[in-house]
Amino acid sequence: MAQYTRVSGIVGLITLQNPPVNALSAAVRQGIVDTVKTALSDPQVKSVVICGQNGIFCGGADIKEFGEKMFGPPLIPMMHAIEAADKPVVAAIEGSALGGGLELALGCHYRIAHSKARLGLPEVTLGLLPAAGGSQRLPRLIGVPAALDLITTGRHVTAAEALQLGIVDQVTDHNTVDAAVKFALTVAGQSLDARRISTRPCPQPSDLDALFEEAMQKVRRSARGAIAPVACVQAVRAAATLPYALGLEREKELMATLFTSGQARALQYIFFAQRAVGRWRMPSGASWDTSKPRPINKAAVIGLGTMGQGITVALTQIGLSVVAIETQEKQLMKAKQAISGMLERGAKRRGVAPPLDRVSYSQNIQAVADVDLVIEAVFEDMGLKMEVFQQLSAVCKPGTLLCTNTSALDMDQLASETPNPELVVGMHFFSPAHVMKLLEVVYGPRSSPQAVATAMQLGKKMGKASVAVGNCTGFVGNRMLKLYTEQAFFLLEEGATPELVDEALEEFGFPMGVFRMSDLAGLDVGWRIRKSAGLEEPIEASGQSVRIRNGCRYSPIADLICEQGRFGQKTGSGWYQYDAPGGRVARSDPWLHSFLAKYRARHGLVARGIDHQEVLERCLYAMINEGFRILEDGIAAGPEDIDVIYVFGYGWPRHRGGPMFYASMVGLAKVLERLEHYHHAHPDVPSLQPCSLLKRLVASGSPPVHRWREVIKKLHSQL
Ligand SMILES: CCC/C=C/C(=O)SCCNC(=O)CCNC(=O)[C@H](O)C(C)(C)COP(=O)([O-])OP(=O)([O-])OC[C@H]1O[C@@H](n2cnc3c(N)ncnc32)[C@H](O)[C@@H]1OP(=O)([O-])[O-]
């Protein structure tokens, strides 16, 4: 779909029409081919403008078509026809020109952008490369280093940066199509020889080999096993070293490898999953369609520890007035300084004034009387939180939403402390709260759809992947994490070292293995939670093994480490040793190895050889099995919700699509078989027992992940 009109007598105007983002579907490509032909064959037309309808130029190739058989005209000959035209073709870029959209613009002779437009080649984030000639044209236009940066990161640039880089020829604050038509009139009839990017030589940096070597090392370090960034470097190298036609061949070859890879499927799945979870739905059927969010202008944060500080910053940065409450004067002063610093640094990055005057500080909870929403972020102690909720109910104006940032406690119990439990939801942020992209919005049986809608909308405004989940211990993320960590402890008992476990998980693609991560986060946090749950009881005296709790296997290893005052980086030792308290570089610790050997000897455990595969299967499949239980319990609406939580909040490698997608890639039958194997070997670990949803999915032929909801629905209807 592309509309053709003639404007100002001699300009052919082609408008892409495919809402919402004018993606280059087969119909759009056909429309472009036809309208370009019409414009070029019309003797009255002297120049052409291509734009997109509804304020967006083009969001790129239609990702929904990727899994299907290719129909319609291919992109590359279409771009060549535009570039080879003997009449100037001008791209009028409003909104976004991304991926194939920017490649289309690069095929044009001139590019005019609106000042608010964003441009980029984000194919790498979908496991691909700009294979409609983009990897060959962009380096010819802006040079190798800048093209490498854009193509390997997929980052979007503003119109101002695009102008500076030389991607666009002009930026306008006014109507972009009008500006482009005006421009097209001025260039009509001029020579286009220098404007065809594919015919230009690629600028040659002084030490090409060193440049590409460095670029390759950089992407390999940050890619964590993703193959697309590596292919992007190879494609740009082809642009720098080969004639255009041969470079294009290389681009095609590399794309063919990526296109059918599991990684591209995983990344495209996550792209759609992120958008699907934004269209949340509660078990009652409530969703955006039925629930209008409340307007929130003023918010309060109670408790200014690390989490409270980050939440204050996140809320202030989206334009809210925030009342920040901390009862301890010393902590209040410390927090004020930290919050101001974060706001100043954030504003500097964005080139705006720091919104310091939007935050007011108080030691008195009465200061929240006129806010629309409160987020409680006090210490993770039920008694204290209950007290705060009682006070809030007495102080806040009617209708104020009361949110808790608890990471594991029962939010419904907190709701019971208020006369209006429908106004209570969980907003579980991840540390640092103004940086991390995930928000779990937790609803209880009495939370109103409007309260959920409001929290979801606030999360969206803060730029977070917000996922609505039901209430249970640990919600989705931490409930699954507990089993992953538990397996890691069991593996230490059986003969593994923290180094071995971390190596296997980091090779898989996690930025940090479980032990390195736990040293960073602080071991004392989990210790406190286990103590409050009564797990960390010295019960050896009663004759019961310390390795059994509630009739199941339990590993006290982490508790014993904490008893030594080893809380991780902050104390200079944990699962590893550090040069000093606060040190960042983890080194193997002989003390820890000797502790593990003594521990095993004390409990009659014989260390055996454990390989990376067992580490992955035990840690990941235990966690995936819990994911199936979460779906069975209706805590998460679908596998996409779990996967988005893990990719955005827990460092799950994006190119593996999230734990549930990964299970479908491995094969559900294999996951089931391995869980049965490990459960047989460890009958005292109930979490390894395959759950009924997994068995049912396997029995129904292991349907693809987007069809699991049908099986879950059937299961729920039979309960
Ligand atoms: C083969 C040769 C090489 C070329 C490769 C490429 O071009 S690869 C492509 C490279 N391009 C990219 O990677 C760009 C990907 N897109 C984006 O980054 C953003 O969508 C945006 C910035 C364009 C608009 O942001 P925003 O917050 O305003 O909106 P939003 O994000 O909520 O999306 C609205 C709806 O549009 C849908 N949809 C979006 N794009 C596509 C698409 N290309 N296709 C199909 N659908 C697409 C999206 O799913 C959603 O659908 P829903 O849920 O309503 O059913």
mmCIF file with all atom_site columns, N, CA and C in Angstrom, residues 193-249:
data_model
loop_
_atom_site.group_PDB
_atom_site.id
_atom_site.type_symbol
_atom_site.label_atom_id
_atom_site.label_alt_id
_atom_site.label_comp_id
_atom_site.label_asym_id
_atom_site.label_entity_id
_atom_site.label_seq_id
_atom_site.pdbx_PDB_ins_code
_atom_site.Cartn_x
_atom_site.Cartn_y
_atom_site.Cartn_z
_atom_site.occupancy
_atom_site.B_iso_or_equiv
_atom_site.pdbx_formal_charge
_atom_site.auth_seq_id
_atom_site.auth_comp_id
_atom_site.auth_asym_id
_atom_site.auth_atom_id
_atom_site.pdbx_PDB_model_num
ATOM 1   N N  . ASP A 1 193 ? 24.803 12.004  -9.875 1.00 0.00 ? 193 ASP A N  1
ATOM 2   C CA . ASP A 1 193 ? 25.967 11.101  -9.845 1.00 0.00 ? 193 ASP A CA 1
ATOM 3   C C  . ASP A 1 193 ? 26.553 10.947  -8.435 1.00 0.00 ? 193 ASP A C  1
ATOM 4   N N  . ALA A 1 194 ? 26.701 12.068  -7.730 1.00 0.00 ? 194 ALA A N  1
ATOM 5   C CA . ALA A 1 194 ? 27.340 12.003  -6.404 1.00 0.00 ? 194 ALA A CA 1
ATOM 6   C C  . ALA A 1 194 ? 26.354 11.577  -5.319 1.00 0.00 ? 194 ALA A C  1
ATOM 7   N N  . ARG A 1 195 ? 25.092 11.452  -5.676 1.00 0.00 ? 195 ARG A N  1
ATOM 8   C CA . ARG A 1 195 ? 24.066 11.187  -4.656 1.00 0.00 ? 195 ARG A CA 1
ATOM 9   C C  . ARG A 1 195 ? 23.738 9.695   -4.519 1.00 0.00 ? 195 ARG A C  1
ATOM 10  N N  . ARG A 1 196 ? 24.260 8.876   -5.428 1.00 0.00 ? 196 ARG A N  1
ATOM 11  C CA . ARG A 1 196 ? 23.965 7.433   -5.349 1.00 0.00 ? 196 ARG A CA 1
ATOM 12  C C  . ARG A 1 196 ? 25.009 6.795   -4.442 1.00 0.00 ? 196 ARG A C  1
ATOM 13  N N  . ILE A 1 197 ? 24.562 6.475   -3.195 1.00 0.00 ? 197 ILE A N  1
ATOM 14  C CA . ILE A 1 197 ? 25.546 6.063   -2.170 1.00 0.00 ? 197 ILE A CA 1
ATOM 15  C C  . ILE A 1 197 ? 26.292 4.796   -2.585 1.00 0.00 ? 197 ILE A C  1
ATOM 16  N N  . SER A 1 198 ? 25.590 3.867   -3.246 1.00 0.00 ? 198 SER A N  1
ATOM 17  C CA . SER A 1 198 ? 26.257 2.590   -3.557 1.00 0.00 ? 198 SER A CA 1
ATOM 18  C C  . SER A 1 198 ? 27.407 2.761   -4.534 1.00 0.00 ? 198 SER A C  1
ATOM 19  N N  . THR A 1 199 ? 27.432 3.879   -5.266 1.00 0.00 ? 199 THR A N  1
ATOM 20  C CA . THR A 1 199 ? 28.509 4.073   -6.247 1.00 0.00 ? 199 THR A CA 1
ATOM 21  C C  . THR A 1 199 ? 29.728 4.765   -5.620 1.00 0.00 ? 199 THR A C  1
ATOM 22  N N  . ARG A 1 200 ? 29.569 5.207   -4.358 1.00 0.00 ? 200 ARG A N  1
ATOM 23  C CA . ARG A 1 200 ? 30.708 5.901   -3.721 1.00 0.00 ? 200 ARG A CA 1
ATOM 24  C C  . ARG A 1 200 ? 31.710 4.891   -3.175 1.00 0.00 ? 200 ARG A C  1
ATOM 25  N N  . PRO A 1 201 ? 32.992 5.279   -3.127 1.00 0.00 ? 201 PRO A N  1
ATOM 26  C CA . PRO A 1 201 ? 33.941 4.396   -2.439 1.00 0.00 ? 201 PRO A CA 1
ATOM 27  C C  . PRO A 1 201 ? 33.733 4.510   -0.932 1.00 0.00 ? 201 PRO A C  1
ATOM 28  N N  . CYS A 1 202 ? 34.048 3.437   -0.221 1.00 0.00 ? 202 CYS A N  1
ATOM 29  C CA . CYS A 1 202 ? 33.913 3.510   1.248  1.00 0.00 ? 202 CYS A CA 1
ATOM 30  C C  . CYS A 1 202 ? 35.142 4.244   1.811  1.00 0.00 ? 202 CYS A C  1
ATOM 31  N N  . PRO A 1 203 ? 34.956 5.254   2.652  1.00 0.00 ? 203 PRO A N  1
ATOM 32  C CA . PRO A 1 203 ? 36.126 5.932   3.229  1.00 0.00 ? 203 PRO A CA 1
ATOM 33  C C  . PRO A 1 203 ? 37.012 4.915   3.948  1.00 0.00 ? 203 PRO A C  1
ATOM 34  N N  . GLN A 1 204 ? 38.314 5.000   3.739  1.00 0.00 ? 204 GLN A N  1
ATOM 35  C CA . GLN A 1 204 ? 39.235 3.994   4.300  1.00 0.00 ? 204 GLN A CA 1
ATOM 36  C C  . GLN A 1 204 ? 39.937 4.524   5.548  1.00 0.00 ? 204 GLN A C  1
ATOM 37  N N  . PRO A 1 205 ? 39.626 3.960   6.718  1.00 0.00 ? 205 PRO A N  1
ATOM 38  C CA . PRO A 1 205 ? 40.351 4.383   7.921  1.00 0.00 ? 205 PRO A CA 1
ATOM 39  C C  . PRO A 1 205 ? 41.817 3.965   7.819  1.00 0.00 ? 205 PRO A C  1
ATOM 40  N N  . SER A 1 206 ? 42.694 4.613   8.609  1.00 0.00 ? 206 SER A N  1
ATOM 41  C CA . SER A 1 206 ? 44.132 4.390   8.418  1.00 0.00 ? 206 SER A CA 1
ATOM 42  C C  . SER A 1 206 ? 44.540 2.930   8.695  1.00 0.00 ? 206 SER A C  1
ATOM 43  N N  . ASP A 1 207 ? 44.102 2.362   9.834  1.00 0.00 ? 207 ASP A N  1
ATOM 44  C CA . ASP A 1 207 ? 44.488 0.971   10.084 1.00 0.00 ? 207 ASP A CA 1
ATOM 45  C C  . ASP A 1 207 ? 43.243 0.099   10.151 1.00 0.00 ? 207 ASP A C  1
ATOM 46  N N  . LEU A 1 208 ? 42.841 -0.338  8.962  1.00 0.00 ? 208 LEU A N  1
ATOM 47  C CA . LEU A 1 208 ? 41.588 -1.077  8.818  1.00 0.00 ? 208 LEU A CA 1
ATOM 48  C C  . LEU A 1 208 ? 41.576 -2.363  9.650  1.00 0.00 ? 208 LEU A C  1
ATOM 49  N N  . ASP A 1 209 ? 42.712 -3.113  9.557  1.00 0.00 ? 209 ASP A N  1
ATOM 50  C CA . ASP A 1 209 ? 42.737 -4.407  10.253 1.00 0.00 ? 209 ASP A CA 1
ATOM 51  C C  . ASP A 1 209 ? 42.602 -4.220  11.759 1.00 0.00 ? 209 ASP A C  1
ATOM 52  N N  . ALA A 1 210 ? 43.345 -3.234  12.285 1.00 0.00 ? 210 ALA A N  1
ATOM 53  C CA . ALA A 1 210 ? 43.298 -3.007  13.739 1.00 0.00 ? 210 ALA A CA 1
ATOM 54  C C  . ALA A 1 210 ? 41.904 -2.561  14.152 1.00 0.00 ? 210 ALA A C  1
ATOM 55  N N  . LEU A 1 211 ? 41.303 -1.721  13.327 1.00 0.00 ? 211 LEU A N  1
ATOM 56  C CA . LEU A 1 211 ? 39.957 -1.212  13.640 1.00 0.00 ? 211 LEU A CA 1
ATOM 57  C C  . LEU A 1 211 ? 38.944 -2.358  13.731 1.00 0.00 ? 211 LEU A C  1
ATOM 58  N N  . PHE A 1 212 ? 38.996 -3.256  12.725 1.00 0.00 ? 212 PHE A N  1
ATOM 59  C CA . PHE A 1 212 ? 38.025 -4.359  12.735 1.00 0.00 ? 212 PHE A CA 1
ATOM 60  C C  . PHE A 1 212 ? 38.339 -5.382  13.820 1.00 0.00 ? 212 PHE A C  1
ATOM 61  N N  . GLU A 1 213 ? 39.613 -5.566  14.100 1.00 0.00 ? 213 GLU A N  1
ATOM 62  C CA . GLU A 1 213 ? 40.008 -6.496  15.162 1.00 0.00 ? 213 GLU A CA 1
ATOM 63  C C  . GLU A 1 213 ? 39.433 -6.000  16.494 1.00 0.00 ? 213 GLU A C  1
ATOM 64  N N  . GLU A 1 214 ? 39.602 -4.706  16.732 1.00 0.00 ? 214 GLU A N  1
ATOM 65  C CA . GLU A 1 214 ? 39.100 -4.114  17.974 1.00 0.00 ? 214 GLU A CA 1
ATOM 66  C C  . GLU A 1 214 ? 37.569 -4.204  18.037 1.00 0.00 ? 214 GLU A C  1
ATOM 67  N N  . ALA A 1 215 ? 36.923 -3.900  16.895 1.00 0.00 ? 215 ALA A N  1
ATOM 68  C CA . ALA A 1 215 ? 35.451 -3.953  16.854 1.00 0.00 ? 215 ALA A CA 1
ATOM 69  C C  . ALA A 1 215 ? 34.964 -5.368  17.133 1.00 0.00 ? 215 ALA A C  1
ATOM 70  N N  . MET A 1 216 ? 35.661 -6.338  16.560 1.00 0.00 ? 216 MET A N  1
ATOM 71  C CA . MET A 1 216 ? 35.247 -7.731  16.750 1.00 0.00 ? 216 MET A CA 1
ATOM 72  C C  . MET A 1 216 ? 35.404 -8.141  18.208 1.00 0.00 ? 216 MET A C  1
ATOM 73  N N  . GLN A 1 217 ? 36.520 -7.739  18.812 1.00 0.00 ? 217 GLN A N  1
ATOM 74  C CA . GLN A 1 217 ? 36.731 -8.091  20.223 1.00 0.00 ? 217 GLN A CA 1
ATOM 75  C C  . GLN A 1 217 ? 35.655 -7.457  21.096 1.00 0.00 ? 217 GLN A C  1
ATOM 76  N N  . LYS A 1 218 ? 35.322 -6.208  20.758 1.00 0.00 ? 218 LYS A N  1
ATOM 77  C CA . LYS A 1 218 ? 34.322 -5.484  21.554 1.00 0.00 ? 218 LYS A CA 1
ATOM 78  C C  . LYS A 1 218 ? 32.953 -6.191  21.465 1.00 0.00 ? 218 LYS A C  1
ATOM 79  N N  . VAL A 1 219 ? 32.525 -6.534  20.249 1.00 0.00 ? 219 VAL A N  1
ATOM 80  C CA . VAL A 1 219 ? 31.193 -7.165  20.159 1.00 0.00 ? 219 VAL A CA 1
ATOM 81  C C  . VAL A 1 219 ? 31.214 -8.564  20.780 1.00 0.00 ? 219 VAL A C  1
ATOM 82  N N  . ARG A 1 220 ? 32.333 -9.273  20.638 1.00 0.00 ? 220 ARG A N  1
ATOM 83  C CA . ARG A 1 220 ? 32.383 -10.627 21.217 1.00 0.00 ? 220 ARG A CA 1
ATOM 84  C C  . ARG A 1 220 ? 32.251 -10.545 22.732 1.00 0.00 ? 220 ARG A C  1
ATOM 85  N N  . ARG A 1 221 ? 32.871 -9.497  23.322 1.00 0.00 ? 221 ARG A N  1
ATOM 86  C CA . ARG A 1 221 ? 32.796 -9.317  24.786 1.00 0.00 ? 221 ARG A CA 1
ATOM 87  C C  . ARG A 1 221 ? 31.369 -9.025  25.216 1.00 0.00 ? 221 ARG A C  1
ATOM 88  N N  . SER A 1 222 ? 30.694 -8.151  24.475 1.00 0.00 ? 222 SER A N  1
ATOM 89  C CA . SER A 1 222 ? 29.366 -7.734  24.950 1.00 0.00 ? 222 SER A CA 1
ATOM 90  C C  . SER A 1 222 ? 28.236 -8.611  24.419 1.00 0.00 ? 222 SER A C  1
ATOM 91  N N  . ALA A 1 223 ? 28.512 -9.407  23.366 1.00 0.00 ? 223 ALA A N  1
ATOM 92  C CA . ALA A 1 223 ? 27.412 -10.160 22.737 1.00 0.00 ? 223 ALA A CA 1
ATOM 93  C C  . ALA A 1 223 ? 26.969 -11.349 23.566 1.00 0.00 ? 223 ALA A C  1
ATOM 94  N N  . ARG A 1 224 ? 27.814 -11.832 24.455 1.00 0.00 ? 224 ARG A N  1
ATOM 95  C CA . ARG A 1 224 ? 27.514 -12.984 25.316 1.00 0.00 ? 224 ARG A CA 1
ATOM 96  C C  . ARG A 1 224 ? 26.946 -14.165 24.519 1.00 0.00 ? 224 ARG A C  1
ATOM 97  N N  . GLY A 1 225 ? 27.550 -14.403 23.361 1.00 0.00 ? 225 GLY A N  1
ATOM 98  C CA . GLY A 1 225 ? 27.135 -15.570 22.575 1.00 0.00 ? 225 GLY A CA 1
ATOM 99  C C  . GLY A 1 225 ? 26.180 -15.241 21.442 1.00 0.00 ? 225 GLY A C  1
ATOM 100 N N  . ALA A 1 226 ? 25.699 -13.995 21.368 1.00 0.00 ? 226 ALA A N  1
ATOM 101 C CA . ALA A 1 226 ? 24.801 -13.632 20.259 1.00 0.00 ? 226 ALA A CA 1
ATOM 102 C C  . ALA A 1 226 ? 25.629 -13.548 18.976 1.00 0.00 ? 226 ALA A C  1
ATOM 103 N N  . ILE A 1 227 ? 25.082 -14.094 17.874 1.00 0.00 ? 227 ILE A N  1
ATOM 104 C CA . ILE A 1 227 ? 25.888 -14.158 16.649 1.00 0.00 ? 227 ILE A CA 1
ATOM 105 C C  . ILE A 1 227 ? 25.677 -12.953 15.728 1.00 0.00 ? 227 ILE A C  1
ATOM 106 N N  . ALA A 1 228 ? 24.535 -12.267 15.847 1.00 0.00 ? 228 ALA A N  1
ATOM 107 C CA . ALA A 1 228 ? 24.253 -11.171 14.910 1.00 0.00 ? 228 ALA A CA 1
ATOM 108 C C  . ALA A 1 228 ? 25.276 -10.029 14.986 1.00 0.00 ? 228 ALA A C  1
ATOM 109 N N  . PRO A 1 229 ? 25.702 -9.596  16.191 1.00 0.00 ? 229 PRO A N  1
ATOM 110 C CA . PRO A 1 229 ? 26.675 -8.493  16.218 1.00 0.00 ? 229 PRO A CA 1
ATOM 111 C C  . PRO A 1 229 ? 27.973 -8.850  15.487 1.00 0.00 ? 229 PRO A C  1
ATOM 112 N N  . VAL A 1 230 ? 28.364 -10.121 15.579 1.00 0.00 ? 230 VAL A N  1
ATOM 113 C CA . VAL A 1 230 ? 29.586 -10.563 14.905 1.00 0.00 ? 230 VAL A CA 1
ATOM 114 C C  . VAL A 1 230 ? 29.374 -10.476 13.382 1.00 0.00 ? 230 VAL A C  1
ATOM 115 N N  . ALA A 1 231 ? 28.213 -10.955 12.927 1.00 0.00 ? 231 ALA A N  1
ATOM 116 C CA . ALA A 1 231 ? 27.915 -10.898 11.482 1.00 0.00 ? 231 ALA A CA 1
ATOM 117 C C  . ALA A 1 231 ? 27.841 -9.443  11.002 1.00 0.00 ? 231 ALA A C  1
ATOM 118 N N  . CYS A 1 232 ? 27.379 -8.550  11.867 1.00 0.00 ? 232 CYS A N  1
ATOM 119 C CA . CYS A 1 232 ? 27.304 -7.130  11.489 1.00 0.00 ? 232 CYS A CA 1
ATOM 120 C C  . CYS A 1 232 ? 28.711 -6.575  11.230 1.00 0.00 ? 232 CYS A C  1
ATOM 121 N N  . VAL A 1 233 ? 29.665 -6.946  12.102 1.00 0.00 ? 233 VAL A N  1
ATOM 122 C CA . VAL A 1 233 ? 31.043 -6.480  11.894 1.00 0.00 ? 233 VAL A CA 1
ATOM 123 C C  . VAL A 1 233 ? 31.564 -7.033  10.564 1.00 0.00 ? 233 VAL A C  1
ATOM 124 N N  . GLN A 1 234 ? 31.274 -8.307  10.314 1.00 0.00 ? 234 GLN A N  1
ATOM 125 C CA . GLN A 1 234 ? 31.763 -8.924  9.069  1.00 0.00 ? 234 GLN A CA 1
ATOM 126 C C  . GLN A 1 234 ? 31.162 -8.234  7.841  1.00 0.00 ? 234 GLN A C  1
ATOM 127 N N  . ALA A 1 235 ? 29.898 -7.857  7.929  1.00 0.00 ? 235 ALA A N  1
ATOM 128 C CA . ALA A 1 235 ? 29.245 -7.205  6.788  1.00 0.00 ? 235 ALA A CA 1
ATOM 129 C C  . ALA A 1 235 ? 29.849 -5.821  6.534  1.00 0.00 ? 235 ALA A C  1
ATOM 130 N N  . VAL A 1 236 ? 30.119 -5.078  7.626  1.00 0.00 ? 236 VAL A N  1
ATOM 131 C CA . VAL A 1 236 ? 30.708 -3.737  7.442  1.00 0.00 ? 236 VAL A CA 1
ATOM 132 C C  . VAL A 1 236 ? 32.130 -3.888  6.887  1.00 0.00 ? 236 VAL A C  1
ATOM 133 N N  . ARG A 1 237 ? 32.815 -4.923  7.324  1.00 0.00 ? 237 ARG A N  1
ATOM 134 C CA . ARG A 1 237 ? 34.171 -5.166  6.787  1.00 0.00 ? 237 ARG A CA 1
ATOM 135 C C  . ARG A 1 237 ? 34.088 -5.392  5.270  1.00 0.00 ? 237 ARG A C  1
ATOM 136 N N  . ALA A 1 238 ? 33.053 -6.108  4.846  1.00 0.00 ? 238 ALA A N  1
ATOM 137 C CA . ALA A 1 238 ? 32.875 -6.339  3.401  1.00 0.00 ? 238 ALA A CA 1
ATOM 138 C C  . ALA A 1 238 ? 32.676 -5.005  2.683  1.00 0.00 ? 238 ALA A C  1
ATOM 139 N N  . ALA A 1 239 ? 31.936 -4.082  3.316  1.00 0.00 ? 239 ALA A N  1
ATOM 140 C CA . ALA A 1 239 ? 31.714 -2.764  2.693  1.00 0.00 ? 239 ALA A CA 1
ATOM 141 C C  . ALA A 1 239 ? 33.033 -2.023  2.528  1.00 0.00 ? 239 ALA A C  1
ATOM 142 N N  . ALA A 1 240 ? 33.921 -2.205  3.541  1.00 0.00 ? 240 ALA A N  1
ATOM 143 C CA . ALA A 1 240 ? 35.178 -1.448  3.521  1.00 0.00 ? 240 ALA A CA 1
ATOM 144 C C  . ALA A 1 240 ? 36.210 -2.072  2.594  1.00 0.00 ? 240 ALA A C  1
ATOM 145 N N  . THR A 1 241 ? 36.029 -3.362  2.281  1.00 0.00 ? 241 THR A N  1
ATOM 146 C CA . THR A 1 241 ? 37.114 -4.034  1.552  1.00 0.00 ? 241 THR A CA 1
ATOM 147 C C  . THR A 1 241 ? 36.711 -4.544  0.167  1.00 0.00 ? 241 THR A C  1
ATOM 148 N N  . LEU A 1 242 ? 35.407 -4.562  -0.113 1.00 0.00 ? 242 LEU A N  1
ATOM 149 C CA . LEU A 1 242 ? 34.966 -5.139  -1.401 1.00 0.00 ? 242 LEU A CA 1
ATOM 150 C C  . LEU A 1 242 ? 34.201 -4.104  -2.216 1.00 0.00 ? 242 LEU A C  1
ATOM 151 N N  . PRO A 1 243 ? 34.172 -4.298  -3.541 1.00 0.00 ? 243 PRO A N  1
ATOM 152 C CA . PRO A 1 243 ? 33.282 -3.443  -4.339 1.00 0.00 ? 243 PRO A CA 1
ATOM 153 C C  . PRO A 1 243 ? 31.831 -3.681  -3.899 1.00 0.00 ? 243 PRO A C  1
ATOM 154 N N  . TYR A 1 244 ? 30.970 -2.702  -4.154 1.00 0.00 ? 244 TYR A N  1
ATOM 155 C CA . TYR A 1 244 ? 29.592 -2.758  -3.650 1.00 0.00 ? 244 TYR A CA 1
ATOM 156 C C  . TYR A 1 244 ? 28.888 -4.090  -3.985 1.00 0.00 ? 244 TYR A C  1
ATOM 157 N N  . ALA A 1 245 ? 28.976 -4.536  -5.231 1.00 0.00 ? 245 ALA A N  1
ATOM 158 C CA . ALA A 1 245 ? 28.230 -5.736  -5.649 1.00 0.00 ? 245 ALA A CA 1
ATOM 159 C C  . ALA A 1 245 ? 28.690 -6.960  -4.853 1.00 0.00 ? 245 ALA A C  1
ATOM 160 N N  . LEU A 1 246 ? 30.001 -7.073  -4.645 1.00 0.00 ? 246 LEU A N  1
ATOM 161 C CA . LEU A 1 246 ? 30.503 -8.232  -3.887 1.00 0.00 ? 246 LEU A CA 1
ATOM 162 C C  . LEU A 1 246 ? 30.146 -8.094  -2.405 1.00 0.00 ? 246 LEU A C  1
ATOM 163 N N  . GLY A 1 247 ? 30.179 -6.860  -1.901 1.00 0.00 ? 247 GLY A N  1
ATOM 164 C CA . GLY A 1 247 ? 29.794 -6.606  -0.510 1.00 0.00 ? 247 GLY A CA 1
ATOM 165 C C  . GLY A 1 247 ? 28.348 -7.020  -0.281 1.00 0.00 ? 247 GLY A C  1
ATOM 166 N N  . LEU A 1 248 ? 27.531 -6.726  -1.272 1.00 0.00 ? 248 LEU A N  1
ATOM 167 C CA . LEU A 1 248 ? 26.102 -7.080  -1.186 1.00 0.00 ? 248 LEU A CA 1
ATOM 168 C C  . LEU A 1 248 ? 25.926 -8.610  -1.131 1.00 0.00 ? 248 LEU A C  1
ATOM 169 N N  . GLU A 1 249 ? 26.761 -9.308  -1.909 1.00 0.00 ? 249 GLU A N  1
ATOM 170 C CA . GLU A 1 249 ? 26.725 -10.780 -1.894 1.00 0.00 ? 249 GLU A CA 1
ATOM 171 C C  . GLU A 1 249 ? 27.039 -11.298 -0.496 1.00 0.00 ? 249 GLU A C  1
#
